[in-house]
Coordinates of C-alpha atoms and ligand atoms in Angstrom, one line a residue:
M1 CA 3.9 24.7 -2.3
I2 CA 2.0 27.0 -4.5
S3 CA 2.9 28.0 -8.1
G4 CA 1.4 31.5 -8.8
A5 CA 0.6 34.4 -6.5
G6 CA -2.5 35.6 -8.3
I7 CA -5.9 35.7 -6.7
A8 CA -6.1 31.9 -6.3
G9 CA -2.5 31.4 -5.0
L10 CA -2.6 34.2 -2.4
T11 CA -6.0 33.2 -1.2
A12 CA -5.1 29.5 -1.0
A13 CA -2.0 30.4 1.1
L14 CA -4.1 32.4 3.5
A15 CA -6.8 29.7 3.8
L16 CA -4.2 26.9 4.3
E17 CA -2.3 29.0 6.9
A18 CA -5.6 29.5 8.8
K19 CA -5.8 25.7 8.9
G20 CA -2.3 25.3 10.4
F21 CA -0.2 24.7 7.2
S22 CA 3.2 26.2 6.3
V23 CA 3.1 27.5 2.8
A24 CA 5.7 28.6 0.2
I25 CA 4.4 30.6 -2.8
F26 CA 6.4 31.1 -5.9
D27 CA 5.6 33.6 -8.7
K28 CA 7.5 34.2 -11.9
A29 CA 6.7 37.9 -11.9
P30 CA 9.5 40.1 -10.4
R31 CA 6.9 42.3 -8.7
F32 CA 3.1 42.8 -8.4
S33 CA 2.0 45.2 -11.1
E34 CA -0.9 47.5 -11.7
V35 CA -1.7 45.5 -14.9
G36 CA -5.4 44.5 -15.1
A37 CA -8.6 46.4 -14.6
G38 CA -11.7 46.2 -12.5
L39 CA -13.2 43.2 -10.8
Q40 CA -16.6 42.6 -9.4
L41 CA -16.6 40.7 -6.2
A42 CA -20.0 39.2 -5.3
P43 CA -21.0 38.2 -1.7
N44 CA -20.0 34.5 -2.3
A45 CA -16.4 35.8 -2.5
T46 CA -16.5 38.7 0.0
R47 CA -17.8 36.6 2.8
L48 CA -14.7 34.4 2.5
L49 CA -12.4 37.4 2.2
A50 CA -13.9 38.7 5.5
R51 CA -13.1 35.4 7.2
L52 CA -9.5 35.5 5.8
G53 CA -9.0 39.0 7.3
V54 CA -8.6 40.6 3.9
L55 CA -11.9 42.4 3.4
D56 CA -11.4 45.4 5.7
R57 CA -8.1 46.2 4.0
L58 CA -9.7 46.0 0.5
M59 CA -12.7 48.1 1.5
A60 CA -10.5 51.2 1.6
Q61 CA -10.0 51.0 -2.2
A62 CA -13.3 49.4 -3.2
V63 CA -16.7 50.8 -4.0
L64 CA -20.0 49.3 -2.8
P65 CA -22.3 49.9 -5.8
D66 CA -25.8 50.9 -5.1
A67 CA -27.4 48.9 -7.9
L68 CA -26.9 47.0 -11.1
Y69 CA -28.6 48.6 -14.1
L70 CA -29.2 46.9 -17.4
Q71 CA -29.6 49.4 -20.2
D72 CA -30.4 49.3 -23.9
G73 CA -27.1 50.1 -25.7
T74 CA -28.7 52.0 -28.6
N75 CA -30.9 54.4 -26.8
G76 CA -29.6 54.2 -23.2
R77 CA -33.0 53.4 -21.7
P78 CA -32.9 51.5 -18.4
L79 CA -34.3 48.0 -18.6
L80 CA -33.8 46.8 -15.1
R81 CA -32.5 48.2 -11.8
M82 CA -31.5 45.6 -9.1
A83 CA -30.7 47.1 -5.7
L84 CA -27.4 45.3 -5.2
R85 CA -26.2 47.1 -2.0
E86 CA -29.4 46.5 -0.1
A87 CA -29.8 42.9 -1.3
A88 CA -26.2 42.1 -0.5
E89 CA -26.9 43.2 3.1
T90 CA -30.3 41.7 3.6
R91 CA -30.3 38.6 1.3
W92 CA -26.7 37.5 1.1
N93 CA -25.2 38.8 4.3
A94 CA -22.0 40.1 2.7
P95 CA -21.1 43.1 0.5
Y96 CA -21.1 43.2 -3.3
L97 CA -18.1 45.3 -4.2
V98 CA -16.1 46.5 -7.2
C99 CA -12.4 47.1 -7.1
H100 CA -9.2 47.1 -9.2
R101 CA -7.6 43.7 -9.6
A102 CA -4.3 45.2 -8.3
D103 CA -6.0 46.4 -5.1
L104 CA -7.4 42.9 -4.4
Q105 CA -4.0 41.4 -5.1
A106 CA -2.3 44.0 -2.9
A107 CA -4.8 43.4 0.0
L108 CA -4.1 39.6 -0.2
A109 CA -0.4 40.1 -0.4
A110 CA -0.3 42.5 2.6
T111 CA -2.3 40.0 4.7
V112 CA 0.1 37.2 3.5
S113 CA 3.1 39.3 4.6
E114 CA 1.7 39.3 8.2
R115 CA 1.6 35.5 8.4
P116 CA 5.0 34.1 9.4
A117 CA 4.0 30.6 8.2
I118 CA 3.7 31.9 4.6
A119 CA 6.9 32.5 2.5
L120 CA 6.2 34.5 -0.7
R121 CA 9.0 34.4 -3.4
L122 CA 8.7 36.6 -6.5
D123 CA 10.9 36.3 -9.5
S124 CA 10.8 32.5 -9.0
S125 CA 9.3 30.6 -11.9
V126 CA 8.2 27.0 -11.3
V127 CA 9.8 25.1 -14.2
S128 CA 9.0 21.5 -13.4
H129 CA 7.3 19.2 -10.9
R130 CA 7.3 15.6 -10.1
A131 CA 6.0 13.2 -7.4
G132 CA 8.5 12.5 -4.7
G133 CA 8.1 10.3 -1.6
D134 CA 4.9 11.4 0.2
G135 CA 4.6 14.7 -1.6
A136 CA 5.8 16.7 -4.6
I137 CA 9.1 18.2 -5.7
V138 CA 9.4 21.4 -7.8
Q139 CA 12.2 23.1 -9.6
I140 CA 12.3 26.8 -9.4
D141 CA 14.2 29.1 -11.8
A142 CA 15.4 31.9 -9.4
G143 CA 17.2 33.8 -12.1
D144 CA 20.8 33.0 -11.3
R145 CA 20.2 29.4 -10.1
I146 CA 17.8 26.4 -10.2
E147 CA 16.5 25.4 -6.8
E148 CA 14.6 22.2 -5.7
H149 CA 11.9 22.4 -3.1
R150 CA 9.7 19.6 -1.5
G151 CA 6.3 19.8 0.1
A152 CA 3.4 17.6 1.0
L153 CA 1.3 19.1 -1.9
L154 CA 1.8 21.3 -4.9
L155 CA -1.0 23.7 -5.9
G156 CA -1.0 24.9 -9.5
C157 CA -2.4 28.4 -9.3
D158 CA -0.6 29.6 -12.4
G159 CA -3.5 30.9 -14.4
V160 CA -5.2 30.1 -17.7
W161 CA -1.9 29.2 -19.4
S162 CA -0.9 26.9 -16.5
A163 CA 2.4 25.3 -17.2
R164 CA 1.7 22.7 -14.5
R165 CA -1.4 21.6 -16.3
A166 CA 0.4 21.7 -19.7
A167 CA 3.1 19.5 -18.3
V168 CA 0.6 16.7 -17.7
E169 CA -2.0 17.3 -20.4
H170 CA -0.4 17.4 -23.8
D171 CA -3.6 18.3 -25.7
R172 CA -5.1 21.8 -26.2
S173 CA -7.2 22.2 -23.1
T174 CA -7.3 26.0 -23.4
T175 CA -9.2 27.5 -26.3
F176 CA -10.1 31.0 -27.6
T177 CA -13.7 31.9 -26.9
G178 CA -14.2 34.1 -29.9
H179 CA -14.6 37.1 -27.6
I180 CA -12.3 40.1 -26.7
A181 CA -12.5 42.1 -23.6
W182 CA -11.4 45.8 -24.1
R183 CA -10.6 47.5 -20.9
A184 CA -9.9 51.1 -19.9
S185 CA -10.2 53.4 -16.9
L186 CA -10.4 57.1 -16.5
P187 CA -10.2 59.4 -13.5
R188 CA -13.6 60.7 -12.5
E189 CA -12.7 64.3 -13.5
A190 CA -11.9 63.2 -17.1
L191 CA -15.4 61.7 -17.7
P192 CA -17.1 63.4 -20.7
Q193 CA -20.3 65.4 -19.9
A194 CA -22.4 63.4 -22.4
F195 CA -21.5 60.3 -20.5
E196 CA -22.2 61.6 -17.0
T197 CA -25.7 62.7 -18.0
A198 CA -26.5 59.3 -19.5
L199 CA -25.3 57.4 -16.4
P200 CA -28.2 56.5 -14.0
D201 CA -25.9 57.4 -11.0
S202 CA -22.2 57.4 -10.3
I203 CA -22.0 54.6 -7.7
S204 CA -23.6 51.8 -9.6
V205 CA -22.6 49.1 -12.1
S206 CA -24.3 49.5 -15.5
A207 CA -24.3 46.9 -18.3
W208 CA -25.3 48.2 -21.7
L209 CA -26.6 45.5 -24.0
G210 CA -26.7 45.2 -27.8
R211 CA -26.3 42.8 -30.8
G212 CA -23.2 40.7 -30.2
V213 CA -21.5 43.2 -27.9
H214 CA -22.0 44.7 -24.4
F215 CA -20.4 47.5 -22.4
I216 CA -19.9 47.5 -18.6
I217 CA -19.2 50.6 -16.4
Y218 CA -18.4 50.9 -12.7
P219 CA -16.3 53.0 -10.4
V220 CA -13.1 51.7 -8.8
K221 CA -10.2 53.1 -6.6
A222 CA -12.6 54.3 -3.9
G223 CA -14.7 56.0 -6.6
K224 CA -11.8 58.2 -8.0
F225 CA -11.7 56.2 -11.3
F226 CA -14.2 54.6 -13.6
N227 CA -13.6 51.2 -15.1
F228 CA -14.9 50.3 -18.6
V229 CA -15.1 46.8 -20.2
A230 CA -16.4 46.4 -23.7
I231 CA -17.0 42.8 -24.9
T232 CA -16.9 42.2 -28.7
R233 CA -16.3 39.3 -31.0
G234 CA -12.8 39.0 -32.5
R235 CA -10.3 36.7 -34.0
D236 CA -7.8 34.5 -32.2
P237 CA -4.6 36.6 -31.7
G238 CA -2.6 33.9 -30.0
R239 CA -1.4 34.2 -26.4
E240 CA -1.7 38.0 -26.4
W241 CA -2.7 39.6 -23.1
S242 CA -3.3 43.2 -22.2
S243 CA -1.9 44.8 -25.4
K244 CA -2.9 48.2 -26.7
G245 CA -6.4 48.3 -28.2
D246 CA -7.4 50.3 -31.4
S247 CA -10.2 52.7 -30.3
I248 CA -11.3 53.2 -33.9
A249 CA -11.9 49.4 -34.3
L250 CA -13.7 49.5 -30.9
A251 CA -16.0 52.4 -32.0
A252 CA -16.8 50.5 -35.2
A253 CA -17.9 47.5 -33.1
F254 CA -20.3 49.8 -31.3
S255 CA -21.7 51.5 -34.4
G256 CA -25.3 52.7 -33.9
W257 CA -24.8 52.8 -30.1
H258 CA -25.8 55.6 -27.7
S259 CA -23.6 58.7 -28.0
A260 CA -22.5 58.4 -24.3
I261 CA -20.7 55.1 -25.1
H262 CA -19.0 56.7 -28.1
A263 CA -18.0 59.7 -25.9
I264 CA -16.3 57.2 -23.5
I265 CA -14.6 55.3 -26.3
R266 CA -13.1 58.6 -27.5
A267 CA -12.2 60.0 -24.1
A268 CA -10.3 56.8 -23.2
A269 CA -8.8 56.5 -26.8
D270 CA -5.2 56.1 -25.5
E271 CA -6.2 53.8 -22.6
W272 CA -7.9 50.8 -24.3
T273 CA -6.2 47.5 -23.7
F274 CA -7.2 44.3 -25.6
W275 CA -7.7 41.0 -23.7
P276 CA -8.6 38.0 -25.9
L277 CA -10.7 35.7 -23.7
F278 CA -9.7 32.0 -23.4
Q279 CA -11.4 29.3 -21.5
I280 CA -10.6 25.7 -20.3
N281 CA -13.0 23.3 -21.9
R282 CA -12.5 20.5 -19.4
P283 CA -12.3 21.8 -15.9
R284 CA -10.1 19.7 -13.7
F285 CA -8.7 20.1 -10.2
I286 CA -6.8 16.9 -9.5
L287 CA -3.7 16.7 -11.6
G288 CA -1.9 13.9 -9.7
D289 CA -1.7 12.3 -6.3
R290 CA -0.2 15.4 -4.7
I291 CA -0.9 18.1 -7.3
V292 CA -4.1 20.1 -7.3
L293 CA -5.1 23.0 -9.7
L294 CA -7.1 26.0 -8.5
G295 CA -8.6 29.1 -10.1
D296 CA -8.1 29.8 -13.8
A297 CA -5.6 26.9 -14.1
A298 CA -8.4 24.5 -13.2
H299 CA -11.4 26.1 -15.0
A300 CA -10.8 29.5 -16.7
M301 CA -14.3 30.6 -17.9
T302 CA -15.7 33.5 -19.8
P303 CA -16.3 36.6 -17.7
F304 CA -20.1 36.9 -18.4
A305 CA -21.1 36.0 -14.8
A306 CA -18.2 38.1 -13.4
Q307 CA -17.1 35.2 -11.2
G308 CA -13.5 34.5 -12.3
S309 CA -11.9 35.7 -9.1
A310 CA -14.8 34.6 -6.9
M311 CA -14.4 31.0 -8.1
A312 CA -10.6 31.2 -7.4
I313 CA -11.5 32.4 -3.9
E314 CA -14.1 29.7 -3.3
D315 CA -11.8 26.9 -4.7
S316 CA -9.0 28.0 -2.3
C317 CA -11.2 28.0 0.8
A318 CA -12.8 24.7 -0.1
L319 CA -9.4 23.1 -0.6
A320 CA -8.1 24.3 2.8
V321 CA -11.2 22.7 4.4
A322 CA -10.7 19.4 2.6
L323 CA -7.0 19.3 3.7
S324 CA -7.7 20.3 7.3
R325 CA -8.0 16.7 8.3
D326 CA -5.1 14.3 8.8
E327 CA -3.1 13.3 5.7
A328 CA -4.6 9.7 5.7
G329 CA -8.0 11.3 5.0
W330 CA -6.8 13.4 2.1
P331 CA -7.7 11.1 -0.8
A332 CA -11.3 10.9 0.2
A333 CA -11.5 14.6 1.1
L334 CA -9.9 15.6 -2.2
A335 CA -12.3 13.4 -4.2
R336 CA -15.2 15.1 -2.5
F337 CA -13.7 18.5 -3.1
N338 CA -13.2 17.7 -6.7
K339 CA -16.8 16.6 -7.2
E340 CA -18.3 19.5 -5.4
R341 CA -16.2 22.2 -7.1
L342 CA -16.7 20.7 -10.6
A343 CA -20.5 20.9 -10.0
R344 CA -20.2 24.5 -8.7
V345 CA -18.0 25.8 -11.5
A346 CA -20.2 24.1 -14.1
S347 CA -23.3 25.9 -12.7
V348 CA -21.5 29.2 -12.8
A349 CA -20.2 28.7 -16.4
R350 CA -23.9 27.9 -17.4
R351 CA -25.0 31.1 -15.8
G352 CA -22.3 33.0 -17.8
S353 CA -23.6 31.4 -21.0
L354 CA -27.1 32.5 -20.2
N355 CA -26.0 36.1 -19.5
R356 CA -24.0 36.2 -22.8
F357 CA -27.1 35.0 -24.7
A358 CA -29.4 37.5 -23.0
Y359 CA -26.9 40.4 -23.3
H360 CA -26.0 39.9 -27.0
T361 CA -29.3 38.9 -28.5
A362 CA -30.8 40.9 -31.3
G363 CA -34.0 41.5 -33.3
P364 CA -37.3 40.2 -32.0
L365 CA -35.6 38.2 -29.2
A366 CA -34.0 41.5 -27.9
L367 CA -37.5 43.1 -27.9
G368 CA -38.8 40.1 -25.9
R369 CA -35.8 40.4 -23.5
N370 CA -36.4 44.1 -23.0
M371 CA -40.1 43.5 -22.2
F372 CA -39.2 40.7 -19.8
L373 CA -36.6 42.8 -18.0
R374 CA -39.0 45.8 -17.7
S375 CA -42.0 43.9 -16.6
R376 CA -40.7 41.3 -14.1
P377 CA -40.3 42.5 -10.6
P378 CA -36.5 43.2 -9.8
E379 CA -37.0 41.1 -6.6
R380 CA -37.4 38.0 -8.8
F381 CA -34.1 38.6 -10.6
L382 CA -32.4 39.0 -7.2
A383 CA -34.0 35.7 -6.1
D384 CA -32.5 34.0 -9.2
L385 CA -29.1 34.9 -7.9
D386 CA -29.5 33.4 -4.4
W387 CA -27.8 30.1 -5.3
L388 CA -24.8 32.0 -6.7
Y389 CA -24.3 35.0 -4.3
G390 CA -25.8 33.3 -1.2
Y391 CA -23.5 30.3 -1.6
D392 CA -21.5 29.4 1.6
G393 CA -20.8 25.8 0.8
T394 CA -17.0 25.8 1.0
G395 CA -17.2 25.0 4.8
F396 CA -14.6 27.7 5.5
R397 CA -15.7 29.5 8.5
S398 CA -12.9 31.7 10.0
N399 CA -9.2 32.2 10.1
E400 CA -9.0 30.7 13.6
Ligands
LIG501 C1 -2.1 40.4 -15.1 C2 -3.5 39.9 -15.0 C3 -4.5 40.9 -15.0 C4 -5.9 40.4 -14.8 N1 -6.9 41.4 -14.8 C5 -8.1 41.0 -14.6 C6 -9.2 42.0 -14.5 O1 -8.9 43.1 -14.5 N2 -10.5 41.6 -14.3 C7 -10.8 40.2 -14.3 O2 -12.0 39.9 -14.1 N3 -9.8 39.3 -14.4 C8 -8.5 39.7 -14.5 N4 -7.6 38.7 -14.6 C9 -8.0 37.4 -14.5 C10 -8.4 37.1 -13.1 O3 -7.4 37.6 -12.2 C11 -8.6 35.6 -12.9 O4 -9.7 35.2 -13.6 C12 -8.8 35.2 -11.5 O5 -8.3 36.2 -10.7 C13 -8.2 33.9 -11.2 O6 -6.9 34.1 -10.8 P1 -5.8 33.0 -10.8 O7 -5.0 33.3 -9.6 O8 -6.4 31.7 -11.0 O9 -4.9 33.4 -12.1 P2 -4.1 34.6 -12.4 O10 -4.7 35.9 -11.8 O11 -3.9 34.6 -13.9 O12 -2.7 34.4 -11.7 C14 -1.7 33.4 -12.1 C15 -0.4 33.8 -11.5 O13 0.5 32.7 -11.7 C16 1.8 33.2 -12.1 N5 2.5 32.2 -12.8 C17 2.2 31.8 -14.1 N6 3.1 30.8 -14.5 C18 3.9 30.6 -13.4 C19 5.1 29.8 -13.2 N7 5.5 28.9 -14.1 N8 5.7 29.9 -12.0 C20 5.3 30.8 -11.1 N9 4.3 31.6 -11.2 C21 3.6 31.5 -12.4 C22 1.4 34.5 -12.8 O14 2.5 35.4 -12.8 C23 0.2 35.0 -12.0 O15 0.6 35.9 -10.9 C24 -6.2 39.1 -14.7 C25 -5.1 38.2 -14.8 C26 -3.8 38.6 -14.9 C27 -2.6 37.6 -14.9

């Protein structure tokens, strides 16, 4: 049984079905919505999506960016160009792609609907769980009635505010990071001229860097739309998610920045949404004998390494491999899974902290950063990412 049909829940269902399990997924949402914005999916995630039979479907809506550019936020000068598309093919053997979160969720859900051993129920909130016999028992609020379901295992894939985790841990494991992600998207034809001329090209990811803030730009929806993410500091607004953002406040946070960024902030003035970023301080996968957390519920992290969804996908495939032995072997396999995944997500979180420091630094340190980015061969920066994007350690090989 899986609580939550986000990226972790749907991927886990597919990976488990591929290993011969029957799966029931419950999500409290009445339907999948277009809420959300762009996602970057690095080769460590796309190689698994290919093996799950999801990648081809997603490709129709995704974009394969040519390169990642780092640019100085104040004058727009390029600091580094990394040839992502070529490196993805030659170094990491899987594509690096960007897409809308809703398109990834839709591709996963469409694949789930083709697998008779997976039952997906929307409008079904998991309200409680307990151990029962050799498994777990959950109560589902299905609107007009409460149902009870039993299974060999319960996966809590219910996101950063996981109710499954909260039911066991009574402390505050989720904290505000001090950062806000502002997201917007615009159709290609609505892009302001000043922006188009400042962009290195229209099929790449560019990250503009500055004191305490950064701004990310890339195409989504098969290139028909552009996605923008601005990261700033901000106060803790409580459990707010995807509310309307004030573009005047956003422009003030980017005061002194290149006119192309201000042109975008203005052009998307009615589109900005405001996403306070929360993280889980003590990542944890095993919640009880028969209860495992995956994805954001286990280890929500800041988005500075752009690996939130990728970690959910890796978790799911690694768990399916751990459970693909007979039940008597589960405790040892889960202990190994727990150890390996905790080490992996800790490394990725460290990389995110390093990116944040490098992106947001100011003064003499920023000058040093810029010199370093300009003078070091791009090949060396790509090699630094081999451990992250070249990773194939989940043991998940195919959906046979
Ligand atoms: C609406 C939304 C939009 C997002 N947009 C982006 C984005 O644009 N870019 C990005 O990098 N990241 C985005 N994220 C975060 C990103 O999806 C996650 O970091 C990553 O995908 C991990 O996914 P997850 O499945 O662990 O969690 P989530 O994607 O948060 O999914 C959790 C799921 O659990 C369901 N759920 C919660 N409680 C219960 C319950 N009690 N019973 C049943 N179901 C429950 C929720 O409805 C949701 O579908 C978004 C998350 C959400 C919820």
